[in-house]
Every structure is written in C-alpha cells, then in structure tokens.
Short mmCIF file of C-alpha atoms and ligand atoms in Angstrom, two decimals:
data_model
loop_
_atom_site.label_atom_id
_atom_site.label_comp_id
_atom_site.label_asym_id
_atom_site.label_seq_id
_atom_site.Cartn_x
_atom_site.Cartn_y
_atom_site.Cartn_z
CA MET A 832 -84.39 -62.92 77.19
CA ALA A 833 -86.61 -60.69 79.33
CA LEU A 834 -88.41 -62.34 82.25
CA LYS A 835 -92.15 -62.26 81.60
CA LEU A 836 -94.10 -61.16 84.65
CA ALA A 837 -97.71 -61.34 85.78
CA VAL A 838 -97.98 -58.82 88.61
CA LEU A 839 -100.86 -59.15 91.09
CA VAL A 840 -101.97 -56.15 93.13
CA SER A 841 -104.81 -55.22 95.46
CA GLY A 842 -104.12 -51.59 96.22
CA GLY A 843 -101.82 -48.66 95.55
CA GLY A 844 -99.31 -50.62 93.54
CA SER A 845 -96.18 -48.73 94.58
CA ASN A 846 -94.20 -51.97 94.33
CA LEU A 847 -95.61 -52.47 90.85
CA GLN A 848 -94.44 -48.92 90.06
CA SER A 849 -90.91 -49.70 91.26
CA ILE A 850 -90.83 -52.72 88.96
CA ILE A 851 -92.12 -50.65 86.03
CA ASP A 852 -89.52 -47.94 86.76
CA ARG A 853 -86.60 -50.36 86.88
CA ILE A 854 -87.76 -52.00 83.65
CA GLU A 855 -88.04 -48.58 82.00
CA ASP A 856 -84.61 -47.43 83.17
CA GLY A 857 -83.03 -50.68 82.01
CA ALA A 858 -81.92 -52.11 85.38
CA LEU A 859 -84.50 -54.92 85.28
CA ASP A 860 -84.62 -57.17 82.24
CA ALA A 861 -88.31 -58.02 82.40
CA GLU A 862 -91.57 -57.46 80.62
CA ILE A 863 -94.93 -57.10 82.35
CA LYS A 864 -97.39 -59.28 80.46
CA LEU A 865 -100.31 -58.64 82.79
CA VAL A 866 -101.30 -56.63 85.85
CA LEU A 867 -104.17 -58.35 87.65
CA SER A 868 -106.14 -56.99 90.59
CA ASN A 869 -108.84 -58.55 92.73
CA LYS A 870 -110.07 -55.00 93.42
CA PRO A 871 -111.52 -53.17 90.42
CA ASP A 872 -110.69 -49.77 91.97
CA ALA A 873 -107.05 -50.56 92.80
CA TYR A 874 -104.75 -47.70 91.87
CA GLY A 875 -102.29 -50.32 90.65
CA LEU A 876 -104.57 -50.81 87.63
CA THR A 877 -104.34 -47.08 86.85
CA ARG A 878 -100.55 -47.28 87.05
CA ALA A 879 -100.64 -50.14 84.52
CA GLU A 880 -102.88 -48.15 82.21
CA LYS A 881 -100.58 -45.10 82.43
CA HIS A 882 -97.69 -47.23 81.22
CA GLY A 883 -99.68 -48.98 78.50
CA LEU A 884 -99.56 -52.36 80.23
CA PRO A 885 -102.24 -55.03 79.84
CA SER A 886 -104.40 -55.20 82.93
CA VAL A 887 -107.47 -56.96 84.22
CA ALA A 888 -109.67 -56.74 87.30
CA LEU A 889 -111.25 -59.90 88.64
CA ASP A 890 -113.50 -58.98 91.53
CA HIS A 891 -113.11 -61.81 94.04
CA THR A 892 -116.53 -61.04 95.56
CA ALA A 893 -118.15 -62.22 92.32
CA TYR A 894 -116.90 -65.79 92.80
CA GLU A 895 -118.59 -68.47 94.87
CA SER A 896 -115.38 -69.83 96.41
CA ARG A 897 -111.68 -69.06 96.79
CA GLU A 898 -110.96 -71.96 94.46
CA ALA A 899 -113.26 -70.60 91.75
CA PHE A 900 -111.61 -67.19 91.98
CA ASP A 901 -108.13 -68.72 91.86
CA ALA A 902 -109.09 -70.81 88.81
CA ALA A 903 -110.21 -67.65 87.02
CA MET A 904 -106.89 -65.96 87.83
CA VAL A 905 -104.95 -69.01 86.64
CA GLU A 906 -106.76 -68.86 83.32
CA LYS A 907 -105.92 -65.17 82.79
CA ILE A 908 -102.29 -65.61 83.80
CA ASN A 909 -101.78 -68.68 81.64
CA ALA A 910 -103.24 -66.82 78.68
CA CYS A 911 -100.78 -63.91 79.07
CA GLY A 912 -97.67 -66.07 78.74
CA ALA A 913 -95.92 -65.03 81.97
CA ASP A 914 -92.91 -67.01 83.27
CA ILE A 915 -93.42 -65.93 86.85
CA VAL A 916 -96.17 -64.62 89.12
CA VAL A 917 -95.22 -61.57 91.19
CA LEU A 918 -97.42 -60.80 94.20
CA ALA A 919 -97.06 -57.07 94.88
CA GLY A 920 -99.41 -56.14 97.69
CA PHE A 921 -101.88 -58.84 96.67
CA MET A 922 -104.02 -59.27 99.77
CA ARG A 923 -105.91 -62.52 99.12
CA LEU A 924 -105.05 -65.93 100.50
CA LEU A 925 -104.23 -68.30 97.65
CA THR A 926 -105.46 -71.88 97.46
CA SER A 927 -103.61 -74.89 96.07
CA VAL A 928 -105.52 -74.33 92.82
CA PHE A 929 -103.33 -71.26 92.29
CA ILE A 930 -100.11 -72.38 94.01
CA ASN A 931 -99.91 -75.63 92.04
CA ALA A 932 -100.61 -73.94 88.71
CA PHE A 933 -97.28 -72.07 88.46
CA LYS A 934 -93.64 -73.02 88.67
CA THR A 935 -92.54 -69.74 90.24
CA ILE A 936 -94.50 -67.37 92.45
CA VAL A 937 -92.78 -64.65 94.50
CA ASN A 938 -94.08 -62.29 97.15
CA ILE A 939 -92.92 -59.26 99.11
CA HIS A 940 -93.78 -58.92 102.77
CA PRO A 941 -93.27 -55.82 104.95
CA ALA A 942 -91.50 -57.56 107.86
CA LEU A 943 -88.57 -59.87 108.48
CA LEU A 944 -90.21 -63.27 108.01
CA PRO A 945 -90.89 -65.53 109.78
CA SER A 946 -91.75 -62.71 112.20
CA PHE A 947 -94.99 -60.81 111.70
CA ALA A 948 -96.57 -62.75 108.86
CA GLY A 949 -100.06 -61.74 107.78
CA CYS A 950 -101.81 -58.63 106.58
CA HIS A 951 -100.31 -56.06 108.99
CA GLY A 952 -96.61 -56.86 109.22
CA GLN A 953 -95.53 -53.24 109.71
CA ARG A 954 -98.12 -52.46 112.41
CA ASP A 955 -97.62 -55.77 114.22
CA ALA A 956 -93.84 -55.20 114.41
CA ALA A 957 -94.25 -51.62 115.66
CA ASP A 958 -96.87 -52.65 118.24
CA TYR A 959 -94.73 -55.53 119.46
CA GLY A 960 -91.85 -53.17 120.11
CA VAL A 961 -89.13 -54.86 118.08
CA LYS A 962 -86.03 -52.77 117.41
CA ILE A 963 -85.41 -54.03 113.90
CA SER A 964 -87.96 -54.92 111.25
CA GLY A 965 -87.77 -54.80 107.47
CA ALA A 966 -88.95 -56.48 104.31
CA THR A 967 -88.68 -59.93 102.78
CA VAL A 968 -88.89 -61.18 99.20
CA HIS A 969 -89.62 -64.89 99.15
CA PHE A 970 -90.86 -67.73 97.01
CA VAL A 971 -94.47 -68.62 97.67
CA ASP A 972 -95.46 -72.07 98.83
CA GLU A 973 -98.71 -73.50 100.18
CA ILE A 974 -98.27 -71.86 103.59
CA MET A 975 -98.85 -68.10 103.89
CA ASP A 976 -95.65 -65.99 104.12
CA HIS A 977 -93.56 -69.13 104.47
CA GLY A 978 -91.59 -69.97 101.33
CA PRO A 979 -87.79 -69.74 100.88
CA VAL A 980 -86.34 -66.25 101.46
CA ILE A 981 -84.56 -64.62 98.51
CA VAL A 982 -83.55 -61.28 100.03
CA GLN A 983 -84.27 -59.28 103.17
CA ALA A 984 -83.79 -55.65 104.14
CA ALA A 985 -83.40 -54.83 107.83
CA VAL A 986 -84.84 -51.50 108.91
CA PRO A 987 -84.28 -50.21 112.47
CA VAL A 988 -87.48 -49.15 114.23
CA LEU A 989 -87.27 -45.56 115.50
CA SER A 990 -88.28 -44.70 119.04
CA GLY A 991 -92.03 -44.12 119.31
CA GLU A 992 -92.64 -44.93 115.65
CA ASP A 993 -96.06 -46.31 114.73
CA GLY A 994 -96.86 -48.88 112.06
CA ASP A 995 -97.62 -46.30 109.39
CA ALA A 996 -94.34 -44.43 109.82
CA LEU A 997 -92.34 -47.64 110.00
CA GLY A 998 -94.23 -49.02 106.99
CA ALA A 999 -93.36 -45.97 104.91
CA ARG A 1000 -89.66 -46.42 105.60
CA ILE A 1001 -89.84 -50.17 104.96
CA LEU A 1002 -91.60 -49.47 101.65
CA GLU A 1003 -88.55 -47.56 100.38
CA PHE A 1004 -86.53 -50.75 100.79
CA GLU A 1005 -89.28 -52.88 99.26
CA HIS A 1006 -88.99 -50.74 96.14
CA ARG A 1007 -85.32 -51.62 95.88
CA ILE A 1008 -85.18 -55.27 96.88
CA TYR A 1009 -88.14 -56.51 94.81
CA PRO A 1010 -86.83 -55.35 91.43
CA GLN A 1011 -83.36 -56.58 92.46
CA ALA A 1012 -84.71 -60.05 93.30
CA LEU A 1013 -86.53 -60.17 89.97
CA GLN A 1014 -83.34 -59.21 88.16
CA TRP A 1015 -81.48 -62.07 89.87
CA LEU A 1016 -84.25 -64.38 88.66
CA ALA A 1017 -84.08 -62.86 85.16
CA GLU A 1018 -80.34 -63.57 85.09
CA GLY A 1019 -80.94 -67.18 86.16
CA ARG A 1020 -78.72 -66.71 89.24
CA VAL A 1021 -81.15 -68.05 91.85
CA THR A 1022 -81.19 -71.64 93.11
CA VAL A 1023 -83.01 -73.22 96.05
CA LYS A 1024 -81.83 -76.15 98.12
CA ASP A 1025 -83.56 -77.30 101.32
CA ARG A 1026 -85.34 -73.93 101.52
CA HIS A 1027 -82.02 -72.07 101.33
CA VAL A 1028 -81.84 -69.63 98.42
CA PHE A 1029 -78.50 -69.01 96.75
CA VAL A 1030 -77.82 -66.06 94.46
CA ALA A 1031 -74.79 -66.78 92.29
CA ASP A 1032 -71.97 -64.25 92.73
CA ALA A 1033 -73.91 -62.31 95.37
CA GLY A 1034 -72.01 -60.52 98.08
CA LYS A 1035 -70.17 -57.82 96.21
CA PRO A 1036 -72.35 -54.71 96.44
CA LYS A 1037 -71.86 -52.31 93.54
CA ALA A 1038 -74.46 -49.82 94.74
CA PRO A 1039 -74.35 -47.86 98.01
CA ILE A 1040 -76.91 -49.15 100.52
CA THR A 1041 -79.35 -46.57 101.85
CA LYS A 1042 -78.75 -45.83 105.55
CA PRO A 1043 -80.04 -46.80 107.97
CA GLY A 1044 -80.64 -50.32 106.84
CA LEU A 1045 -79.02 -53.46 105.64
CA VAL A 1046 -79.84 -55.60 102.64
CA ASN A 1047 -78.72 -59.21 102.29
CA PRO A 1048 -77.74 -60.30 99.67
CA PRO A 1049 -76.45 -56.80 98.87
CA LEU A 1050 -78.05 -54.71 96.16
CA GLU A 1051 -76.25 -54.31 92.87
CA GLU A 1052 -75.86 -51.44 90.45
CA GLY A 1053 -79.16 -49.85 89.44
CA PHE A 1054 -81.18 -50.88 92.51
C1 GAR B 2337 -96.53 -53.52 100.68
O1 GAR B 2337 -96.01 -52.98 101.85
C2 GAR B 2337 -96.40 -55.02 100.68
O2 GAR B 2337 -95.21 -55.47 101.27
C3 GAR B 2337 -97.59 -55.41 101.48
O3 GAR B 2337 -98.62 -54.59 101.01
C4 GAR B 2337 -98.05 -53.35 100.62
C5 GAR B 2337 -98.54 -53.03 99.22
O4 GAR B 2337 -98.13 -51.76 98.85
N1 GAR B 2337 -97.90 -56.81 101.34
C6 GAR B 2337 -98.33 -57.55 102.35
O5 GAR B 2337 -98.57 -57.11 103.46
C7 GAR B 2337 -98.51 -59.01 102.03
N2 GAR B 2337 -98.70 -59.78 103.22
P1 GAR B 2337 -98.20 -51.33 97.31
O6 GAR B 2337 -99.60 -51.68 96.81
O7 GAR B 2337 -97.99 -49.84 97.37
O8 GAR B 2337 -97.13 -52.06 96.58
#
C-alpha cells in the first residue's frame, strides 16, 4: 500500500518536486496527502497546486508561540491521514508539541551531518573549506538535525566554490536520495537500533551513481 505523506515546505520546493516526479513515474510508491507551508508565498504550494495536490498555508507569524503554531500544524496533518511527515526545506524549528505527535518524521539536510547543522549547511561547509560535503536524509528527533541517518550522499567541494554553487550540486543528490529513502520506508525495509539505521538488502546498486559523488546506502533502480 502506498505510503501516505504530509510534505512540509518553506520555499522553492524542489525536493517536493522530486518526490512528486518519482511518484508520477512509478519509482516511489507513495501518495501526497498534504503539502503544508509556513510561508503563504512559498513556490512549493504552487507546485502542489499544479499537480492537483491538497495544500495549505499556515503563516507562522499569525501564531502567538511556536507551540501554538505546531499544534495547528499537527491538527492539519492528523486530519489528512498521513503515515509520515516529510520535511522538505521546512525552515522552522519544531517543538515537542510537533515531534511527539507523529511516529515518523524525516528531514533532508544539505550537508553531511553531524557537520554543518542549521539553516546554511551548504554555505557553512564552503566557508569552512571542507573538501567533501553532501546531503543527509535522517529521522527527526527532539534535537535539530540530529536524528538517525538513513542515507547520505558525499559531494566533493570544487576549488574556489561558494555556498551557492556547492548547494546547487548538492541539491541534485538531494533530489535522488530523498525519494529513494521514502521508497525504502514505503517498502518497510528500514529499521533503527541504537541510532543505527538498517536498510534491508541494501548494498547492491542497480542504478549508476552520478559522478562525482557517492551515495550510501547505494541508490536503486529509478532513483
Ligand atoms: C534544501 O537544500 C534542503 O536540504 C534545505 O533547504 C533546501 C530546500 O530546497 N534544508 C535545510 O537546510 C534544513 N536545515 P527546496 O525548497 O528547493 O526543496
């Protein structure tokens, strides 16, 4: 049965688009029950509309506290019947009101966690001068950018590259690893023990991996 998703965005929604595309081409067995944005003008909402997906904007500035905003989101998400909450460029800190309301929340971050957590992972990595950065899909817990890692893509930093250029190349990998991680979840292949994530039968890549870069666990056909 298709995995039911509530996808949360704050901006452009290119990760949302990659999820929509993989659902539409049949690689990802999922259904988007709701796209929710804390920014009424987020282009992610337009993407949802273009694909006939249910969407809602809850402007966080209209709420008196983070907890009140989170409670409003919880209500909307519970009403849509999603199995899992997918943070896709959702740029608000979440309180325990939200974290404790759902069994499974996942996030994508544009750096190799635990390095360069926060709102500017790409820029911080480029400014620091690391030679390899990348992207991380992880479960969300009560600490920001901290939960168990499902999959990471390593992306070499090019000489003289700034955060924007690096971020654009990382984004290409984000668009592949996030739908792949969701498909593993849809297939019920993911287990977590002592913050180690195991993907059953992972390790035999069926799809060529874009160069330069490395994805672990390897991508499978369609991603
Ligand atoms: C993505 O790079 C995502 O990893 C990042 O925001 C961007 C959203 O792009 N998220 C974070 O930095 C979370 N800490 P998108 O709206 O085009 O998907």
